[in-house]
PDB file of C-alpha atoms in Angstrom:
ATOM      1  CA  SER A   1      -1.393 -17.538  30.120  1.00  0.00           C
ATOM      2  CA  SER A   2      -0.803 -21.268  29.754  1.00  0.00           C
ATOM      3  CA  GLY A   3       1.823 -20.710  27.082  1.00  0.00           C
ATOM      4  CA  ILE A   4       2.350 -19.682  23.507  1.00  0.00           C
ATOM      5  CA  ASN A   5       1.008 -21.877  20.762  1.00  0.00           C
ATOM      6  CA  ALA A   6       3.808 -22.218  18.225  1.00  0.00           C
ATOM      7  CA  GLU A   7       1.766 -24.610  16.073  1.00  0.00           C
ATOM      8  CA  CYS A   8       1.911 -23.553  12.457  1.00  0.00           C
ATOM      9  CA  PRO A   9       0.251 -25.202   9.476  1.00  0.00           C
ATOM     10  CA  LEU A  10       3.484 -24.730   7.516  1.00  0.00           C
ATOM     11  CA  ARG A  11       5.748 -26.264  10.158  1.00  0.00           C
ATOM     12  CA  PRO A  12       4.319 -27.729  13.367  1.00  0.00           C
ATOM     13  CA  GLY A  13       6.301 -26.578  16.390  1.00  0.00           C
ATOM     14  CA  GLY A  14       4.441 -27.610  19.522  1.00  0.00           C
ATOM     15  CA  ASP A  15       3.533 -25.702  22.629  1.00  0.00           C
ATOM     16  CA  VAL A  16       6.071 -23.283  24.045  1.00  0.00           C
ATOM     17  CA  SER A  17       5.776 -22.124  27.639  1.00  0.00           C
ATOM     18  CA  GLU A  18       6.158 -18.446  28.415  1.00  0.00           C
ATOM     19  CA  ASN A  19       9.454 -19.215  30.173  1.00  0.00           C
ATOM     20  CA  MET A  20      10.766 -21.129  27.128  1.00  0.00           C
ATOM     21  CA  PHE A  21       9.662 -18.302  24.833  1.00  0.00           C
ATOM     22  CA  ASN A  22      11.359 -15.617  26.948  1.00  0.00           C
ATOM     23  CA  LYS A  23      14.608 -17.578  27.177  1.00  0.00           C
ATOM     24  CA  GLN A  24      14.722 -18.194  23.411  1.00  0.00           C
ATOM     25  CA  TYR A  25      13.770 -14.577  22.678  1.00  0.00           C
ATOM     26  CA  ASP A  26      16.621 -13.310  24.868  1.00  0.00           C
ATOM     27  CA  GLU A  27      19.104 -15.610  23.089  1.00  0.00           C
ATOM     28  CA  MET A  28      17.902 -14.515  19.661  1.00  0.00           C
ATOM     29  CA  LEU A  29      18.072 -10.853  20.685  1.00  0.00           C
ATOM     30  CA  LYS A  30      21.653 -11.204  21.953  1.00  0.00           C
ATOM     31  CA  CYS A  31      23.025 -12.589  18.704  1.00  0.00           C
ATOM     32  CA  ASN A  32      21.230  -9.974  16.535  1.00  0.00           C
ATOM     33  CA  THR A  33      20.893 -12.349  13.577  1.00  0.00           C
ATOM     34  CA  TYR A  34      17.136 -12.938  13.740  1.00  0.00           C
ATOM     35  CA  HIS A  35      14.518 -10.384  12.831  1.00  0.00           C
ATOM     36  CA  VAL A  36      10.977 -11.582  13.495  1.00  0.00           C
ATOM     37  CA  LEU A  37       7.981  -9.660  12.191  1.00  0.00           C
ATOM     38  CA  VAL A  38       4.461 -10.300  13.422  1.00  0.00           C
ATOM     39  CA  ILE A  39       0.983  -9.136  12.548  1.00  0.00           C
ATOM     40  CA  GLU A  40      -1.208  -8.784  15.605  1.00  0.00           C
ATOM     41  CA  HIS A  41      -4.994  -8.845  15.707  1.00  0.00           C
ATOM     42  CA  MET A  42      -5.633  -5.912  18.016  1.00  0.00           C
ATOM     43  CA  ASP A  43      -9.144  -6.924  19.130  1.00  0.00           C
ATOM     44  CA  SER A  44      -8.085 -10.387  20.286  1.00  0.00           C
ATOM     45  CA  ASP A  45      -4.505  -9.439  21.261  1.00  0.00           C
ATOM     46  CA  SER A  46      -3.175 -12.421  19.309  1.00  0.00           C
ATOM     47  CA  VAL A  47      -0.536 -12.964  16.650  1.00  0.00           C
ATOM     48  CA  VAL A  48      -2.118 -13.942  13.328  1.00  0.00           C
ATOM     49  CA  ALA A  49       1.004 -14.034  11.155  1.00  0.00           C
ATOM     50  CA  SER A  50       4.768 -14.100  11.575  1.00  0.00           C
ATOM     51  CA  ALA A  51       7.956 -14.489   9.554  1.00  0.00           C
ATOM     52  CA  THR A  52      11.688 -14.428  10.278  1.00  0.00           C
ATOM     53  CA  LEU A  53      14.724 -13.004   8.519  1.00  0.00           C
ATOM     54  CA  ALA A  54      17.783 -15.020   9.562  1.00  0.00           C
ATOM     55  CA  LEU A  55      21.133 -13.427   8.800  1.00  0.00           C
ATOM     56  CA  GLU A  56      24.231 -15.456   7.979  1.00  0.00           C
ATOM     57  CA  HIS A  57      27.545 -13.671   8.327  1.00  0.00           C
ATOM     58  CA  LYS A  58      29.927 -14.724   5.556  1.00  0.00           C
ATOM     59  CA  PHE A  59      33.603 -14.359   4.716  1.00  0.00           C
ATOM     60  CA  ILE A  60      32.818 -14.044   1.012  1.00  0.00           C
ATOM     61  CA  HIS A  61      31.725 -10.813  -0.662  1.00  0.00           C
ATOM     62  CA  SER A  62      33.930  -8.795   1.688  1.00  0.00           C
ATOM     63  CA  THR A  63      32.368 -10.325   4.811  1.00  0.00           C
ATOM     64  CA  ALA A  64      28.826  -9.659   3.659  1.00  0.00           C
ATOM     65  CA  MET A  65      25.604 -11.156   5.030  1.00  0.00           C
ATOM     66  CA  ARG A  66      23.108 -13.472   3.417  1.00  0.00           C
ATOM     67  CA  GLY A  67      19.472 -13.085   4.426  1.00  0.00           C
ATOM     68  CA  ARG A  68      17.149 -16.083   4.576  1.00  0.00           C
ATOM     69  CA  ILE A  69      13.403 -15.657   5.031  1.00  0.00           C
ATOM     70  CA  GLU A  70      11.909 -18.544   6.956  1.00  0.00           C
ATOM     71  CA  ASP A  71       9.169 -19.619   9.341  1.00  0.00           C
ATOM     72  CA  VAL A  72       6.422 -17.752   7.489  1.00  0.00           C
ATOM     73  CA  CYS A  73       3.194 -18.643   9.236  1.00  0.00           C
ATOM     74  CA  VAL A  74      -0.375 -17.350   8.975  1.00  0.00           C
ATOM     75  CA  HIS A  75      -3.185 -18.434  11.282  1.00  0.00           C
ATOM     76  CA  PRO A  76      -5.763 -20.515   9.367  1.00  0.00           C
ATOM     77  CA  LEU A  77      -8.548 -17.961  10.020  1.00  0.00           C
ATOM     78  CA  HIS A  78      -6.469 -15.246   8.332  1.00  0.00           C
ATOM     79  CA  GLN A  79      -5.028 -17.138   5.369  1.00  0.00           C
ATOM     80  CA  GLY A  80      -5.705 -15.748   1.917  1.00  0.00           C
ATOM     81  CA  LYS A  81      -5.460 -12.132   3.148  1.00  0.00           C
ATOM     82  CA  GLN A  82      -1.908 -11.702   1.805  1.00  0.00           C
ATOM     83  CA  PHE A  83      -0.417 -11.356   5.321  1.00  0.00           C
ATOM     84  CA  GLY A  84       2.364 -13.806   4.472  1.00  0.00           C
ATOM     85  CA  LYS A  85       3.197 -11.930   1.285  1.00  0.00           C
ATOM     86  CA  LEU A  86       3.247  -8.631   3.185  1.00  0.00           C
ATOM     87  CA  LEU A  87       5.678 -10.016   5.773  1.00  0.00           C
ATOM     88  CA  VAL A  88       7.944 -11.510   3.095  1.00  0.00           C
ATOM     89  CA  ASP A  89       7.972  -8.217   1.165  1.00  0.00           C
ATOM     90  CA  LEU A  90       8.863  -6.302   4.346  1.00  0.00           C
ATOM     91  CA  LEU A  91      11.645  -8.738   5.214  1.00  0.00           C
ATOM     92  CA  ILE A  92      13.095  -8.371   1.709  1.00  0.00           C
ATOM     93  CA  ILE A  93      13.198  -4.598   2.240  1.00  0.00           C
ATOM     94  CA  LEU A  94      14.865  -5.115   5.634  1.00  0.00           C
ATOM     95  CA  ALA A  95      17.444  -7.474   4.082  1.00  0.00           C
ATOM     96  CA  GLU A  96      18.211  -4.838   1.454  1.00  0.00           C
ATOM     97  CA  ASP A  97      18.567  -2.153   4.154  1.00  0.00           C
ATOM     98  CA  LEU A  98      20.984  -4.452   6.009  1.00  0.00           C
ATOM     99  CA  ASN A  99      23.027  -4.818   2.792  1.00  0.00           C
ATOM    100  CA  CYS A 100      22.520  -8.557   2.404  1.00  0.00           C
ATOM    101  CA  TYR A 101      24.237  -9.644  -0.802  1.00  0.00           C
ATOM    102  CA  LYS A 102      21.712 -12.435  -1.227  1.00  0.00           C
ATOM    103  CA  LYS A 103      18.099 -12.720  -0.137  1.00  0.00           C
ATOM    104  CA  GLU A 104      16.326 -16.041  -0.364  1.00  0.00           C
ATOM    105  CA  LYS A 105      13.121 -17.623   0.833  1.00  0.00           C
ATOM    106  CA  SER A 106      13.351 -20.937   2.603  1.00  0.00           C
ATOM    107  CA  THR A 107      11.439 -23.673   0.791  1.00  0.00           C
ATOM    108  CA  ASP A 108      11.187 -26.063   3.729  1.00  0.00           C
ATOM    109  CA  CYS A 109       7.385 -26.261   3.633  1.00  0.00           C
ATOM    110  CA  ASP A 110       4.806 -28.101   1.582  1.00  0.00           C
ATOM    111  CA  SER A 111       4.436 -26.126  -1.666  1.00  0.00           C
ATOM    112  CA  ALA A 112       0.668 -26.761  -1.593  1.00  0.00           C
ATOM    113  CA  LEU A 113       0.468 -24.506   1.478  1.00  0.00           C
ATOM    114  CA  ILE A 114       2.198 -21.493  -0.069  1.00  0.00           C
ATOM    115  CA  PRO A 115      -1.007 -20.029  -1.621  1.00  0.00           C
ATOM    116  CA  LEU A 116      -2.469 -19.888   1.902  1.00  0.00           C
ATOM    117  CA  LEU A 117      -0.030 -17.191   2.943  1.00  0.00           C
TER     118      LEU A 117
END
Protein backbone atom coordinates (compact mmCIF):
# COMPACT_ATOMS: atom_id res chain seq x y z
CA SER A 1 0.00 0.00 0.00
CA SER A 2 1.19 3.53 -0.73
CA GLY A 3 0.14 4.72 2.71
CA ILE A 4 -2.82 5.54 4.87
CA ASN A 5 -5.00 8.46 3.95
CA ALA A 6 -5.56 10.41 7.15
CA GLU A 7 -7.54 13.11 5.34
CA CYS A 8 -10.73 13.86 7.21
CA PRO A 9 -13.44 16.35 6.30
CA LEU A 10 -13.58 17.41 9.96
CA ARG A 11 -9.83 17.95 10.33
CA PRO A 12 -7.47 17.52 7.38
CA GLY A 13 -4.42 15.49 8.36
CA GLY A 14 -2.47 14.64 5.22
CA ASP A 15 -1.02 11.41 3.99
CA VAL A 16 0.61 9.10 6.51
CA SER A 17 3.00 6.41 5.34
CA GLU A 18 2.64 2.91 6.73
CA ASN A 19 5.93 3.37 8.60
CA MET A 20 4.73 6.66 10.15
CA PHE A 21 1.42 5.04 11.11
CA ASN A 22 3.11 2.03 12.75
CA LYS A 23 5.53 4.22 14.71
CA GLN A 24 2.74 6.49 15.99
CA TYR A 25 0.52 3.49 16.78
CA ASP A 26 3.29 1.90 18.85
CA GLU A 27 3.81 5.16 20.79
CA MET A 28 0.10 5.54 21.45
CA LEU A 29 -0.16 1.91 22.56
CA LYS A 30 2.75 2.28 25.00
CA CYS A 31 1.24 5.21 26.88
CA ASN A 32 -2.24 3.59 27.12
CA THR A 33 -4.04 6.95 27.07
CA TYR A 34 -5.57 6.72 23.59
CA HIS A 35 -8.42 4.43 22.64
CA VAL A 36 -9.24 4.55 18.94
CA LEU A 37 -12.39 2.93 17.59
CA VAL A 38 -12.93 2.30 13.89
CA ILE A 39 -15.73 1.06 11.69
CA GLU A 40 -14.45 -1.02 8.81
CA HIS A 41 -16.21 -1.69 5.53
CA MET A 42 -15.60 -5.41 5.20
CA ASP A 43 -16.11 -5.66 1.42
CA SER A 44 -13.54 -2.97 0.61
CA ASP A 45 -11.29 -3.61 3.65
CA SER A 46 -11.26 0.12 4.41
CA VAL A 47 -11.93 2.27 7.45
CA VAL A 48 -15.09 4.35 6.99
CA ALA A 49 -15.28 5.97 10.42
CA SER A 50 -13.06 6.51 13.45
CA ALA A 51 -12.99 8.34 16.77
CA THR A 52 -10.59 8.62 19.70
CA LEU A 53 -10.96 8.71 23.47
CA ALA A 54 -7.97 10.55 24.94
CA LEU A 55 -7.44 10.10 28.66
CA GLU A 56 -5.93 12.79 30.86
CA HIS A 57 -4.58 11.67 34.21
CA LYS A 58 -5.31 14.27 36.88
CA PHE A 59 -4.29 14.99 40.46
CA ILE A 60 -7.77 16.25 41.30
CA HIS A 61 -10.70 14.00 42.18
CA SER A 62 -8.36 11.56 43.92
CA THR A 63 -6.11 11.20 40.86
CA ALA A 64 -9.00 10.51 38.52
CA MET A 65 -9.01 10.62 34.72
CA ARG A 66 -10.80 12.93 32.34
CA GLY A 67 -11.91 11.49 29.01
CA ARG A 68 -11.97 13.62 25.87
CA ILE A 69 -13.59 12.38 22.67
CA GLU A 70 -11.85 13.76 19.62
CA ASP A 71 -10.93 13.13 16.00
CA VAL A 72 -14.38 11.85 15.04
CA CYS A 73 -14.27 11.26 11.31
CA VAL A 74 -16.66 9.61 8.85
CA HIS A 75 -15.83 9.01 5.19
CA PRO A 76 -17.99 11.24 2.95
CA LEU A 77 -19.65 8.22 1.27
CA HIS A 78 -20.86 6.98 4.67
CA GLN A 79 -21.94 10.23 6.31
CA GLY A 80 -25.51 10.47 7.54
CA LYS A 81 -25.55 6.79 8.62
CA GLN A 82 -25.02 7.66 12.30
CA PHE A 83 -21.55 6.03 12.38
CA GLY A 84 -20.08 9.05 14.17
CA LYS A 85 -22.85 9.01 16.76
CA LEU A 86 -22.34 5.27 17.30
CA LEU A 87 -18.61 5.74 17.90
CA VAL A 88 -19.18 8.66 20.27
CA ASP A 89 -21.78 6.67 22.23
CA LEU A 90 -19.38 3.71 22.51
CA LEU A 91 -16.52 5.94 23.65
CA ILE A 92 -18.76 7.47 26.33
CA ILE A 93 -19.48 3.95 27.61
CA LEU A 94 -15.75 3.16 27.57
CA ALA A 95 -14.98 6.38 29.48
CA GLU A 96 -17.57 5.41 32.08
CA ASP A 97 -16.07 1.91 32.37
CA LEU A 98 -12.64 3.50 32.88
CA ASN A 99 -14.12 5.64 35.69
CA CYS A 100 -13.48 8.99 34.03
CA TYR A 101 -14.88 11.70 36.29
CA LYS A 102 -15.58 13.89 33.27
CA LYS A 103 -16.39 13.00 29.68
CA GLU A 104 -16.39 15.68 27.04
CA LYS A 105 -16.50 15.95 23.28
CA SER A 106 -13.89 18.08 21.59
CA THR A 107 -15.43 20.95 19.64
CA ASP A 108 -12.41 21.66 17.44
CA CYS A 109 -14.30 21.20 14.17
CA ASP A 110 -16.65 23.28 12.06
CA SER A 111 -20.09 22.96 13.69
CA ALA A 112 -21.68 22.81 10.22
CA LEU A 113 -20.02 19.41 9.73
CA ILE A 114 -21.38 17.79 12.89
CA PRO A 115 -24.69 16.65 11.28
CA LEU A 116 -22.60 14.66 8.77
CA LEU A 117 -21.42 12.27 11.45
